[in-house]
PDB file of N, CA, C and O in Angstrom:
ATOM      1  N   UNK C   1       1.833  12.175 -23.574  1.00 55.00           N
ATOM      2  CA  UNK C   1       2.040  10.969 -22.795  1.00 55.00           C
ATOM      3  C   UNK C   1       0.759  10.596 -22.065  1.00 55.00           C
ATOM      4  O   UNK C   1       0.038  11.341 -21.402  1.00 55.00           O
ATOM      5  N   UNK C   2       0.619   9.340 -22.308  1.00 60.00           N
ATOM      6  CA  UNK C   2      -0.707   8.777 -21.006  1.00 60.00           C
ATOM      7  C   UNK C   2      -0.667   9.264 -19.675  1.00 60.00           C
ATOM      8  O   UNK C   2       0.368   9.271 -19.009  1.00 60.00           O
ATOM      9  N   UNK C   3      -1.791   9.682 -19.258  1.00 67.00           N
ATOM     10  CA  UNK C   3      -2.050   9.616 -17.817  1.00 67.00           C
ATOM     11  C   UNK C   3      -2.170   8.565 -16.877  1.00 67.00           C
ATOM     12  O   UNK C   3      -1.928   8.480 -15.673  1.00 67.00           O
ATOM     13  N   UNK C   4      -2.614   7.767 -17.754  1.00 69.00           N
ATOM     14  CA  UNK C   4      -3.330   6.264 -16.698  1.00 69.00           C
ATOM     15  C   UNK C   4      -2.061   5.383 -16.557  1.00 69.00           C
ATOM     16  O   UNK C   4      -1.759   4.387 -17.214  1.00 69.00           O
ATOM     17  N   UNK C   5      -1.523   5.867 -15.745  1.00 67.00           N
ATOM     18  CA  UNK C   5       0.046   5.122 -15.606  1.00 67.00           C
ATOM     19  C   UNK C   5      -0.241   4.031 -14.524  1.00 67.00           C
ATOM     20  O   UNK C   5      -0.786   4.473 -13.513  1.00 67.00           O
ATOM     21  N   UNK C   6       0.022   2.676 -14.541  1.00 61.00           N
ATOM     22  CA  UNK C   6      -0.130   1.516 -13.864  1.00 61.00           C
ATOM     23  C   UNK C   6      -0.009   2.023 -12.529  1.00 61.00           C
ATOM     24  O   UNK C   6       0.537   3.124 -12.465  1.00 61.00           O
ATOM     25  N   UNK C   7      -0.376   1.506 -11.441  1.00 63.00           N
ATOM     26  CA  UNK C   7       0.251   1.603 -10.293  1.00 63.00           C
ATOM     27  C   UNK C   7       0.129   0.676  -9.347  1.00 63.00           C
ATOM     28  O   UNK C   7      -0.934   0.056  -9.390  1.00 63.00           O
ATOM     29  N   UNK C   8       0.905   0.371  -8.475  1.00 59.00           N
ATOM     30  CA  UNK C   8       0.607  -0.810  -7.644  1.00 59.00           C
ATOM     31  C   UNK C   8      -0.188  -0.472  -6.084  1.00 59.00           C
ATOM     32  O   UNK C   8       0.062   0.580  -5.495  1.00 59.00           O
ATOM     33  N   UNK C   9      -0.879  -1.199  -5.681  1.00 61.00           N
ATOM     34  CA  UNK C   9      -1.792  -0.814  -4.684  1.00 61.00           C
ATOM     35  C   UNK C   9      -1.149  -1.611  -3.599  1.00 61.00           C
ATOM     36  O   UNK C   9      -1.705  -1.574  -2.501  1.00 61.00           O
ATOM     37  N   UNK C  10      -0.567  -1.995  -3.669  1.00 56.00           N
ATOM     38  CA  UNK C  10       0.370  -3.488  -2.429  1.00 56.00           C
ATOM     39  C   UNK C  10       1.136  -2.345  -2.047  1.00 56.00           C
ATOM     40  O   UNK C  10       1.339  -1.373  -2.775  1.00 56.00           O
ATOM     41  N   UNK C  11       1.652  -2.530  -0.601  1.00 62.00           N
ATOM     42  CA  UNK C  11       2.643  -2.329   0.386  1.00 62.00           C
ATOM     43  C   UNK C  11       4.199  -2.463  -0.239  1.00 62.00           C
ATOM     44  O   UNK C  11       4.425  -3.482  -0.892  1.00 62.00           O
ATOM     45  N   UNK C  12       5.107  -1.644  -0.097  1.00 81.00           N
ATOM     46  CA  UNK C  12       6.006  -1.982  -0.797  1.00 81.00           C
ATOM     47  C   UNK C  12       7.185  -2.998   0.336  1.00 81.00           C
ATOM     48  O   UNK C  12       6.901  -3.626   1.355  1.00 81.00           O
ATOM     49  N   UNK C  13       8.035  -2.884  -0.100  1.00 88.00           N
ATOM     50  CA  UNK C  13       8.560  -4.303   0.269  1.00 88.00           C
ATOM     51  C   UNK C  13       9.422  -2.993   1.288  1.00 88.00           C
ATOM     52  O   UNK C  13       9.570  -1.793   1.061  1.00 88.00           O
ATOM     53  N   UNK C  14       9.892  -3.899   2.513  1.00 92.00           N
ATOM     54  CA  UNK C  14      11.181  -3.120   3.619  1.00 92.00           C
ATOM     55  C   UNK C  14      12.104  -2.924   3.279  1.00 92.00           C
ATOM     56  O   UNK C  14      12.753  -2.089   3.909  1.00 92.00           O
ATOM     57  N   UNK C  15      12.774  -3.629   1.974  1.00 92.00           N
ATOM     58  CA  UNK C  15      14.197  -4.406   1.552  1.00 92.00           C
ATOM     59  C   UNK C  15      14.797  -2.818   1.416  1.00 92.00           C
ATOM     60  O   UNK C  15      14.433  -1.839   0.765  1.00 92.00           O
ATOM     61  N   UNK C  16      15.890  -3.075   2.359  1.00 91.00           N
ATOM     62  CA  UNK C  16      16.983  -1.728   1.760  1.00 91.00           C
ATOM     63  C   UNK C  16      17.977  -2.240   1.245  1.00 91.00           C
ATOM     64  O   UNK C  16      19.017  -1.582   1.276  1.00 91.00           O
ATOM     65  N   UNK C  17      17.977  -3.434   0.676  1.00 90.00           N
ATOM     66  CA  UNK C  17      19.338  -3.469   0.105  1.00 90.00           C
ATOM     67  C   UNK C  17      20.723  -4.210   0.752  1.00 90.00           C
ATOM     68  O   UNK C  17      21.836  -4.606   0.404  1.00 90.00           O
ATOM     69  N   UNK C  18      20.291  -4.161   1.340  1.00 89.00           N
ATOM     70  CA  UNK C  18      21.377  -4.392   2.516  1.00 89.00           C
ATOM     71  C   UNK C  18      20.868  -6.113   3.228  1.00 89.00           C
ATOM     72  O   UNK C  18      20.237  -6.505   4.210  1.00 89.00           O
ATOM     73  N   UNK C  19      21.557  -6.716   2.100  1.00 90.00           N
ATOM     74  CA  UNK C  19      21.064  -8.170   2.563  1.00 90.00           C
ATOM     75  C   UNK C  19      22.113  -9.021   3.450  1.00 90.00           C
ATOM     76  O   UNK C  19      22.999  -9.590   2.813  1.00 90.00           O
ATOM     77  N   UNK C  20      22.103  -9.187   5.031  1.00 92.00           N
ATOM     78  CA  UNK C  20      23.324 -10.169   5.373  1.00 92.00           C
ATOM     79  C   UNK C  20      22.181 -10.589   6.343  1.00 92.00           C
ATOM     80  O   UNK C  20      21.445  -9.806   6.943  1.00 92.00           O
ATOM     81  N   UNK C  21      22.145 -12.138   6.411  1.00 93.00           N
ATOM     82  CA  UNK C  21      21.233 -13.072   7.438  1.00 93.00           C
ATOM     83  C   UNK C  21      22.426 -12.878   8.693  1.00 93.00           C
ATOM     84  O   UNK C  21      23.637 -13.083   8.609  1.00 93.00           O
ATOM     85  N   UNK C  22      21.726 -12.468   9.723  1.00 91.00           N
ATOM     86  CA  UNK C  22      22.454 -12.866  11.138  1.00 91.00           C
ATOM     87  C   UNK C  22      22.556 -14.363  11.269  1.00 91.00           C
ATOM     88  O   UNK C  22      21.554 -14.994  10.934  1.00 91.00           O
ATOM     89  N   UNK C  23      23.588 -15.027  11.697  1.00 90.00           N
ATOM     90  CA  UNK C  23      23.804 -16.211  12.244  1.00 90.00           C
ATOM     91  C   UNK C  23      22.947 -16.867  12.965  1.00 90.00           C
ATOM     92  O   UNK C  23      22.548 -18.030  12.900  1.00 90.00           O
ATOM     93  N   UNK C  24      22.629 -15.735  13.874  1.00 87.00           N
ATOM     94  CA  UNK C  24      22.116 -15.960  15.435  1.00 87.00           C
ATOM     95  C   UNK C  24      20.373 -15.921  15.528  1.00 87.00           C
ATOM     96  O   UNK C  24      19.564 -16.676  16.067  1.00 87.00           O
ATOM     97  N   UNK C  25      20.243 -14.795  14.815  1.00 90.00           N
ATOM     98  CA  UNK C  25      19.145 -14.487  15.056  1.00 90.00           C
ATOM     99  C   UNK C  25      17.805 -15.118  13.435  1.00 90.00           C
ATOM    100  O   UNK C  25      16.586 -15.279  13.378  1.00 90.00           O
ATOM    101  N   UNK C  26      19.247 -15.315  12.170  1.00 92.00           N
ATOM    102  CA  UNK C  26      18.437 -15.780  11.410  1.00 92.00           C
ATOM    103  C   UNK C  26      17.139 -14.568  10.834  1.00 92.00           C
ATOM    104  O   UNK C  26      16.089 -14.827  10.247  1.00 92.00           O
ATOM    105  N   UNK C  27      17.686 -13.224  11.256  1.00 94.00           N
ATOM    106  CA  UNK C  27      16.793 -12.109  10.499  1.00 94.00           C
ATOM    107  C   UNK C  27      17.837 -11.678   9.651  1.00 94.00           C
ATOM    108  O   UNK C  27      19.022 -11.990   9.772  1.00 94.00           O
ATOM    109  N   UNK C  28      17.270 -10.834   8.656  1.00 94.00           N
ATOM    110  CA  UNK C  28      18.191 -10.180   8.079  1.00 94.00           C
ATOM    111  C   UNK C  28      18.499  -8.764   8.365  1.00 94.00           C
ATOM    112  O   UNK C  28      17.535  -8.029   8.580  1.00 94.00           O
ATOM    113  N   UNK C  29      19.872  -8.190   8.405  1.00 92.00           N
ATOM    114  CA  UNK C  29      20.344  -7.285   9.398  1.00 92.00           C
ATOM    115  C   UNK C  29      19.734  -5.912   8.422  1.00 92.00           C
ATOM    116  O   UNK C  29      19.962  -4.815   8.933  1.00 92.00           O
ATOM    117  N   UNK C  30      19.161  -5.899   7.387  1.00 93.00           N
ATOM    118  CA  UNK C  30      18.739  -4.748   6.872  1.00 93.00           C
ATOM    119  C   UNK C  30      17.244  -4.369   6.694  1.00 93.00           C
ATOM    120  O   UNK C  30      16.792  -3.229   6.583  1.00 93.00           O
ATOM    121  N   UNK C  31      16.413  -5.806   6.689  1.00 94.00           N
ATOM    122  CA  UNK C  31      14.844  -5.301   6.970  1.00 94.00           C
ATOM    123  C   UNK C  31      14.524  -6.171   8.010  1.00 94.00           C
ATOM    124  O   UNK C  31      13.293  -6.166   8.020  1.00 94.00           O
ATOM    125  N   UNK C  32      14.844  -6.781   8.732  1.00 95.00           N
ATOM    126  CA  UNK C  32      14.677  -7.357  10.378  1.00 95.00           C
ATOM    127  C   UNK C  32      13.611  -8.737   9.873  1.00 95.00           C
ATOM    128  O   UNK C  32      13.047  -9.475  10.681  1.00 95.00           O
ATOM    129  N   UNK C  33      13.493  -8.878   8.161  1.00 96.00           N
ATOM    130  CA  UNK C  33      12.280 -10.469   7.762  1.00 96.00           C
ATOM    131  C   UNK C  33      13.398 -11.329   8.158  1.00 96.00           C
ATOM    132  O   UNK C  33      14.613 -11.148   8.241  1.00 96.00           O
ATOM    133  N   UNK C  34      12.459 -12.522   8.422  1.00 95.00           N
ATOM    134  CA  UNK C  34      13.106 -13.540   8.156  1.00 95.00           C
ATOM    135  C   UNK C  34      13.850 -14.069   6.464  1.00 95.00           C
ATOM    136  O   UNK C  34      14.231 -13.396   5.506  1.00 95.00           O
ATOM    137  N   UNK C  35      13.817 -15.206   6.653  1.00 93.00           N
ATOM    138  CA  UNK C  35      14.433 -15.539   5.372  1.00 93.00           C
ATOM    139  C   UNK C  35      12.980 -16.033   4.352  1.00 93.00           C
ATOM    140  O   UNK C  35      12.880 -15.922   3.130  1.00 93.00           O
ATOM    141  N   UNK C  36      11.877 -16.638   5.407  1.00 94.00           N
ATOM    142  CA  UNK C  36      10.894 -17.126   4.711  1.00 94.00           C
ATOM    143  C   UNK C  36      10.134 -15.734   4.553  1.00 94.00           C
ATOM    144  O   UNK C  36       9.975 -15.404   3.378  1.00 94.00           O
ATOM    145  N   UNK C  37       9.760 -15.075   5.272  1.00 95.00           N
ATOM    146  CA  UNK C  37       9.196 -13.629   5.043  1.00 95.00           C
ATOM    147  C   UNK C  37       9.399 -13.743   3.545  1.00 95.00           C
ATOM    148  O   UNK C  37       8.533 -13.989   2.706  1.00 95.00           O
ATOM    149  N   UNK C  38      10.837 -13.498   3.331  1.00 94.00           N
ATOM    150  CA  UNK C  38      11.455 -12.719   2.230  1.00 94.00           C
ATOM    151  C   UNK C  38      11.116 -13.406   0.787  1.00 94.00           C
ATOM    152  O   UNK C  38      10.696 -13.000  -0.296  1.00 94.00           O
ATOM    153  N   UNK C  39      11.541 -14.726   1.368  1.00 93.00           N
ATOM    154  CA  UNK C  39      11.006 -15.331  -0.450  1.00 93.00           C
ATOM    155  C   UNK C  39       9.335 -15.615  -0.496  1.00 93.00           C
ATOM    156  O   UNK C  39       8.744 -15.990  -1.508  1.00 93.00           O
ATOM    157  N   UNK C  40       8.807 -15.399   0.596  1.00 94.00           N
ATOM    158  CA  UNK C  40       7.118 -15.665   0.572  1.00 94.00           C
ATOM    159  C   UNK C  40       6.331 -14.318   0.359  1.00 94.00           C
ATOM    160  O   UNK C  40       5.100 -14.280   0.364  1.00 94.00           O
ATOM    161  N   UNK C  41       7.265 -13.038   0.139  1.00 93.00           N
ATOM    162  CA  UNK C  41       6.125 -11.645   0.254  1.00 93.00           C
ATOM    163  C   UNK C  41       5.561 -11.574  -0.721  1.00 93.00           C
ATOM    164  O   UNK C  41       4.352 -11.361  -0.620  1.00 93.00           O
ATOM    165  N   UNK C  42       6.167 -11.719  -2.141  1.00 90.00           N
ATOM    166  CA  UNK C  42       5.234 -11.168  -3.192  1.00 90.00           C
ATOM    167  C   UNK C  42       4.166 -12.319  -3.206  1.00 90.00           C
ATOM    168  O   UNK C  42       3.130 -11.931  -3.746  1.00 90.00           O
ATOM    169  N   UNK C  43       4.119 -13.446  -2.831  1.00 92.00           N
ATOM    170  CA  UNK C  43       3.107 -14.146  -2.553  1.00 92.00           C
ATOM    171  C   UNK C  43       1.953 -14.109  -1.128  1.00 92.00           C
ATOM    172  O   UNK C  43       1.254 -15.032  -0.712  1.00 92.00           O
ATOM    173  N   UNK C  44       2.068 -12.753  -0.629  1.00 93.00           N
ATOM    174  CA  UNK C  44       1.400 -12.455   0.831  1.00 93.00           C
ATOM    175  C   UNK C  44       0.060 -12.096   0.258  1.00 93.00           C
ATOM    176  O   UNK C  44      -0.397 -12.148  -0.884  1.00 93.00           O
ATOM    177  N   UNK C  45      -0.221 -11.874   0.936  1.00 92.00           N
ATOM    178  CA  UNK C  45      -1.571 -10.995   1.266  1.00 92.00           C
ATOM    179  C   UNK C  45      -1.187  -9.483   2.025  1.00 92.00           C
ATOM    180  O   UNK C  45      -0.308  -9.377   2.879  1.00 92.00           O
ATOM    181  N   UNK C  46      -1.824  -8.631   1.650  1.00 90.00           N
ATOM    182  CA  UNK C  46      -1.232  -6.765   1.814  1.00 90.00           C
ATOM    183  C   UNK C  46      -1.792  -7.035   3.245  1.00 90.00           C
ATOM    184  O   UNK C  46      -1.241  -6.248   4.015  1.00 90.00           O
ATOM    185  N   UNK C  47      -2.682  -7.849   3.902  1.00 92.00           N
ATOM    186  CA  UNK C  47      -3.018  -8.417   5.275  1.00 92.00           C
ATOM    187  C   UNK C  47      -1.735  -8.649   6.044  1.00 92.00           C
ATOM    188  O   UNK C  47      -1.043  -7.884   6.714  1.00 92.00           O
ATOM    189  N   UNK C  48      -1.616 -10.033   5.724  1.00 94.00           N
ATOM    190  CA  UNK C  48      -0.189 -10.401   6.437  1.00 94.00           C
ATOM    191  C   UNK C  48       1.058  -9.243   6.377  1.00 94.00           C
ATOM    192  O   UNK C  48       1.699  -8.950   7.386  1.00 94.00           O
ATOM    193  N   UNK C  49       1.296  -8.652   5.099  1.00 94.00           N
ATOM    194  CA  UNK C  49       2.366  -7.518   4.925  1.00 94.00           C
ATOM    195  C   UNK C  49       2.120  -7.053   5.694  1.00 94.00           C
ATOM    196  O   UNK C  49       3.106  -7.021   6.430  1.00 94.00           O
ATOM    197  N   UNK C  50       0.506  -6.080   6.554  1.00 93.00           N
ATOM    198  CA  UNK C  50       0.834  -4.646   7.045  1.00 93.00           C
ATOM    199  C   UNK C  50       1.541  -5.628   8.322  1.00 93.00           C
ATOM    200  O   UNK C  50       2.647  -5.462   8.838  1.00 93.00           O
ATOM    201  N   UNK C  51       0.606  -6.599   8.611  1.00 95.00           N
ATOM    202  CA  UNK C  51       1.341  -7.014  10.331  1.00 95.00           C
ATOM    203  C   UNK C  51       2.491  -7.553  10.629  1.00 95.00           C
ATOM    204  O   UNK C  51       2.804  -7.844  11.783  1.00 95.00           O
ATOM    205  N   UNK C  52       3.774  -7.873   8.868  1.00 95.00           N
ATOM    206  CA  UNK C  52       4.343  -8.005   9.254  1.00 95.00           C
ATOM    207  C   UNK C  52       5.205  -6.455   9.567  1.00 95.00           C
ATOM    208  O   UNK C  52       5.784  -6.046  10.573  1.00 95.00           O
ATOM    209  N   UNK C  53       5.026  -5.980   8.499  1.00 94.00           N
ATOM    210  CA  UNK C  53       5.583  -4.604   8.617  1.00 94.00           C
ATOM    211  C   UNK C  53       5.253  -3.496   9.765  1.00 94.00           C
ATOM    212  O   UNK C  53       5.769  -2.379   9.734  1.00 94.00           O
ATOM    213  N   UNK C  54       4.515  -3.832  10.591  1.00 95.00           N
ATOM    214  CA  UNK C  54       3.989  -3.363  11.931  1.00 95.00           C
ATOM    215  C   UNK C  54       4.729  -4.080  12.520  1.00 95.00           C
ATOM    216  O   UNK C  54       4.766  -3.287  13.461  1.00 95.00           O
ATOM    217  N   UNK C  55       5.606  -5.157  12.969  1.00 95.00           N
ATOM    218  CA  UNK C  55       5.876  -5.936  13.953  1.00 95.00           C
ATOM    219  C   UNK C  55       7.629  -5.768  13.464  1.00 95.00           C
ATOM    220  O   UNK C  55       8.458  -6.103  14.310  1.00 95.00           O
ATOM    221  N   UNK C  56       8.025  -5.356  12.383  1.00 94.00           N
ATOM    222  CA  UNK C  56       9.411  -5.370  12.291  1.00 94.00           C
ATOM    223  C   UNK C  56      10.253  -4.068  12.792  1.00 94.00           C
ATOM    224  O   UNK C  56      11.426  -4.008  12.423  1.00 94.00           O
ATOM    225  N   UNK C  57       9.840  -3.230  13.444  1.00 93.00           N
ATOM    226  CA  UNK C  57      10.476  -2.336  14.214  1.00 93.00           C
ATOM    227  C   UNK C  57      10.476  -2.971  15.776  1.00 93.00           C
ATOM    228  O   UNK C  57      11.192  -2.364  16.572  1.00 93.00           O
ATOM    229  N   UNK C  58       9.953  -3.797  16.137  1.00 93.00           N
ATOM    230  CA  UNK C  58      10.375  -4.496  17.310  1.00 93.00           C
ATOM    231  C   UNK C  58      11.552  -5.366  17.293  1.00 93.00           C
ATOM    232  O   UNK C  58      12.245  -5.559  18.293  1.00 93.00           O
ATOM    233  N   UNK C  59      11.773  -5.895  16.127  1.00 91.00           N
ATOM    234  CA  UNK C  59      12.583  -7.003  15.655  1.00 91.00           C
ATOM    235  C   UNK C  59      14.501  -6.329  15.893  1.00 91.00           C
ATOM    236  O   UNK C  59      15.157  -5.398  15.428  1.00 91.00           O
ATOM    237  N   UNK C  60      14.702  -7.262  16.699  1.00 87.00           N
ATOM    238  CA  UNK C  60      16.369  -7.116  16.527  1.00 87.00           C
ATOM    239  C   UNK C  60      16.919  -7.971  15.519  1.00 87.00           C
ATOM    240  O   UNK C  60      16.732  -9.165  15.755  1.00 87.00           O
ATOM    241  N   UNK C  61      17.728  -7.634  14.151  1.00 81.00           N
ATOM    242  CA  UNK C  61      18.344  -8.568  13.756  1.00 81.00           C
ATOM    243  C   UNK C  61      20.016  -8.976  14.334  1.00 81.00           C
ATOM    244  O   UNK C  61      20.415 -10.137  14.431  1.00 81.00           O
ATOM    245  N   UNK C  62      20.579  -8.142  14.567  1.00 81.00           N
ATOM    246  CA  UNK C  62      21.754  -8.763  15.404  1.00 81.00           C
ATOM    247  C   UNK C  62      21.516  -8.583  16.497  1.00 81.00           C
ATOM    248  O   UNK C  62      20.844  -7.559  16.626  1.00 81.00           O
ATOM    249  N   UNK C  63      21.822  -9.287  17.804  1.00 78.00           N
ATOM    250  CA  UNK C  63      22.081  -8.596  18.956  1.00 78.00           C
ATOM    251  C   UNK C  63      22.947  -7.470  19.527  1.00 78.00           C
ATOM    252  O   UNK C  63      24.050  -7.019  19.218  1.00 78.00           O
ATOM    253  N   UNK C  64      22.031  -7.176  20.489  1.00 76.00           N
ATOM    254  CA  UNK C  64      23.243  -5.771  21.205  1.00 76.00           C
ATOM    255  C   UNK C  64      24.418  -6.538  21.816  1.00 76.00           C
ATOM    256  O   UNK C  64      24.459  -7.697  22.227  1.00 76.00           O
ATOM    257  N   UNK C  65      25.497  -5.461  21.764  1.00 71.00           N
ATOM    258  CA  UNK C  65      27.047  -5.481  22.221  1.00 71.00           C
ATOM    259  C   UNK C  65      27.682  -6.868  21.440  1.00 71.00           C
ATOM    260  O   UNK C  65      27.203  -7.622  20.593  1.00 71.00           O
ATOM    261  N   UNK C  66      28.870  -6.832  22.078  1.00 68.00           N
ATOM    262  CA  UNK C  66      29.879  -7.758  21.194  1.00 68.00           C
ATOM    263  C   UNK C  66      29.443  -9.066  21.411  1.00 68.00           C
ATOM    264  O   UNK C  66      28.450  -9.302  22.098  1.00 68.00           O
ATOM    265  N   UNK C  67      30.263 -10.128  20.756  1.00 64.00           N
ATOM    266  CA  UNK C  67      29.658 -11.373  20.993  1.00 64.00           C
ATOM    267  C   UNK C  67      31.287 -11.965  21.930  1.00 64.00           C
ATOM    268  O   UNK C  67      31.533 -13.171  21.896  1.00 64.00           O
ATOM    269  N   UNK C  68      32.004 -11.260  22.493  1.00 67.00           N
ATOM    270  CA  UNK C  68      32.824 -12.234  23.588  1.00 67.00           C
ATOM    271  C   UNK C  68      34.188 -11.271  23.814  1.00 67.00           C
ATOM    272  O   UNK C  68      34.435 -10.462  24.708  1.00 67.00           O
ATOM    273  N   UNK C  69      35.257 -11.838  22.210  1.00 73.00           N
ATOM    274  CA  UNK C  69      36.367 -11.103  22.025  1.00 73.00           C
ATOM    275  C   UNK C  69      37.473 -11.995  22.985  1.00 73.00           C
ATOM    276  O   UNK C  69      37.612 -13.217  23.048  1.00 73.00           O
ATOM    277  N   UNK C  70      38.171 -10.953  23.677  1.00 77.00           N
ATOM    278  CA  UNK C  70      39.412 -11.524  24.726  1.00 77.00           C
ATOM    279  C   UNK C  70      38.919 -11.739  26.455  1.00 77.00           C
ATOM    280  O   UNK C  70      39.630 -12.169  27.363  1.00 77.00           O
ATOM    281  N   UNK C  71      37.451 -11.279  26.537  1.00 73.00           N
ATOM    282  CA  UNK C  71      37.265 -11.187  27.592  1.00 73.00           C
ATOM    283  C   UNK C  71      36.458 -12.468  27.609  1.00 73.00           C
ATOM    284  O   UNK C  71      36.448 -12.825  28.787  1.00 73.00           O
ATOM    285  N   UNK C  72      35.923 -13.148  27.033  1.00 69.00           N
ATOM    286  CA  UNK C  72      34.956 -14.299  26.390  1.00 69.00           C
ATOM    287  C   UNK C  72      35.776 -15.113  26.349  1.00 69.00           C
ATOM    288  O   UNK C  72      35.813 -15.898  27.296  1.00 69.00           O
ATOM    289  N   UNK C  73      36.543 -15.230  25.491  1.00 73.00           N
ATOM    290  CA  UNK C  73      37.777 -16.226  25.414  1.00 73.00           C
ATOM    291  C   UNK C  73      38.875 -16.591  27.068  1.00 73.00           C
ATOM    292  O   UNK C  73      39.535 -17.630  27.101  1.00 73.00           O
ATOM    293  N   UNK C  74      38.897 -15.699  28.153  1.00 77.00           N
ATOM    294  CA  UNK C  74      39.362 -15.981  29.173  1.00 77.00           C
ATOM    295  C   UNK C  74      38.705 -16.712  30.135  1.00 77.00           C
ATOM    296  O   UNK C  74      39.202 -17.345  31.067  1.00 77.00           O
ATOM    297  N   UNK C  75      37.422 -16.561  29.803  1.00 74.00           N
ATOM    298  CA  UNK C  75      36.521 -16.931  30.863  1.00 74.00           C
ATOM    299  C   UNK C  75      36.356 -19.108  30.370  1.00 74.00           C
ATOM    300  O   UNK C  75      35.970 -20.108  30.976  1.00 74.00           O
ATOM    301  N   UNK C  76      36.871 -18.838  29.107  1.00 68.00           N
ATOM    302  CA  UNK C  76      36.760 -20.671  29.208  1.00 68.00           C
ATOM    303  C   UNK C  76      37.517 -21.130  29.380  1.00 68.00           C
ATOM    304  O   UNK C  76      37.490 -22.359  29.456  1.00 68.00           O
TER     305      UNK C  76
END
């Protein structure tokens, strides 16, 4: 078998798989990109990738705690 097996030198992508856009926040709840991130990466620059991929562990895609329930609903 060949040795010289292709390899890619680019950053690999965050994507786990786990694709649901938050409502709210408009990230996606499994790699914290946006939506444009997502269809614009393989067209990035490994530039823009590292900083975005440096900046997405800050990123909340849903917010913390519930969003209301029965206690939300009394208050209007």
């Amino acid at each position: 078998m060949n040795e010289n097996v292709w390899q890619r030198d680019e950053l690999d992508s965050p994507c786990i798989q786990i694709c649901v856009v938050h409502p709210e926040t408009r990230l996606c709840t499994g790699c914290n990109r946006s939506i444009d991130e997502i269809s614009a990466w393989s067209k990035m620059t490994p530039e823009v990738r590292r900083l975005i991929m440096a900046e997405l562990p800050k990123r909340e895609a849903a917010p913390k705690g519930r969003r209301g329930g029965r206690a939300a609903r009394l208050k209007r």
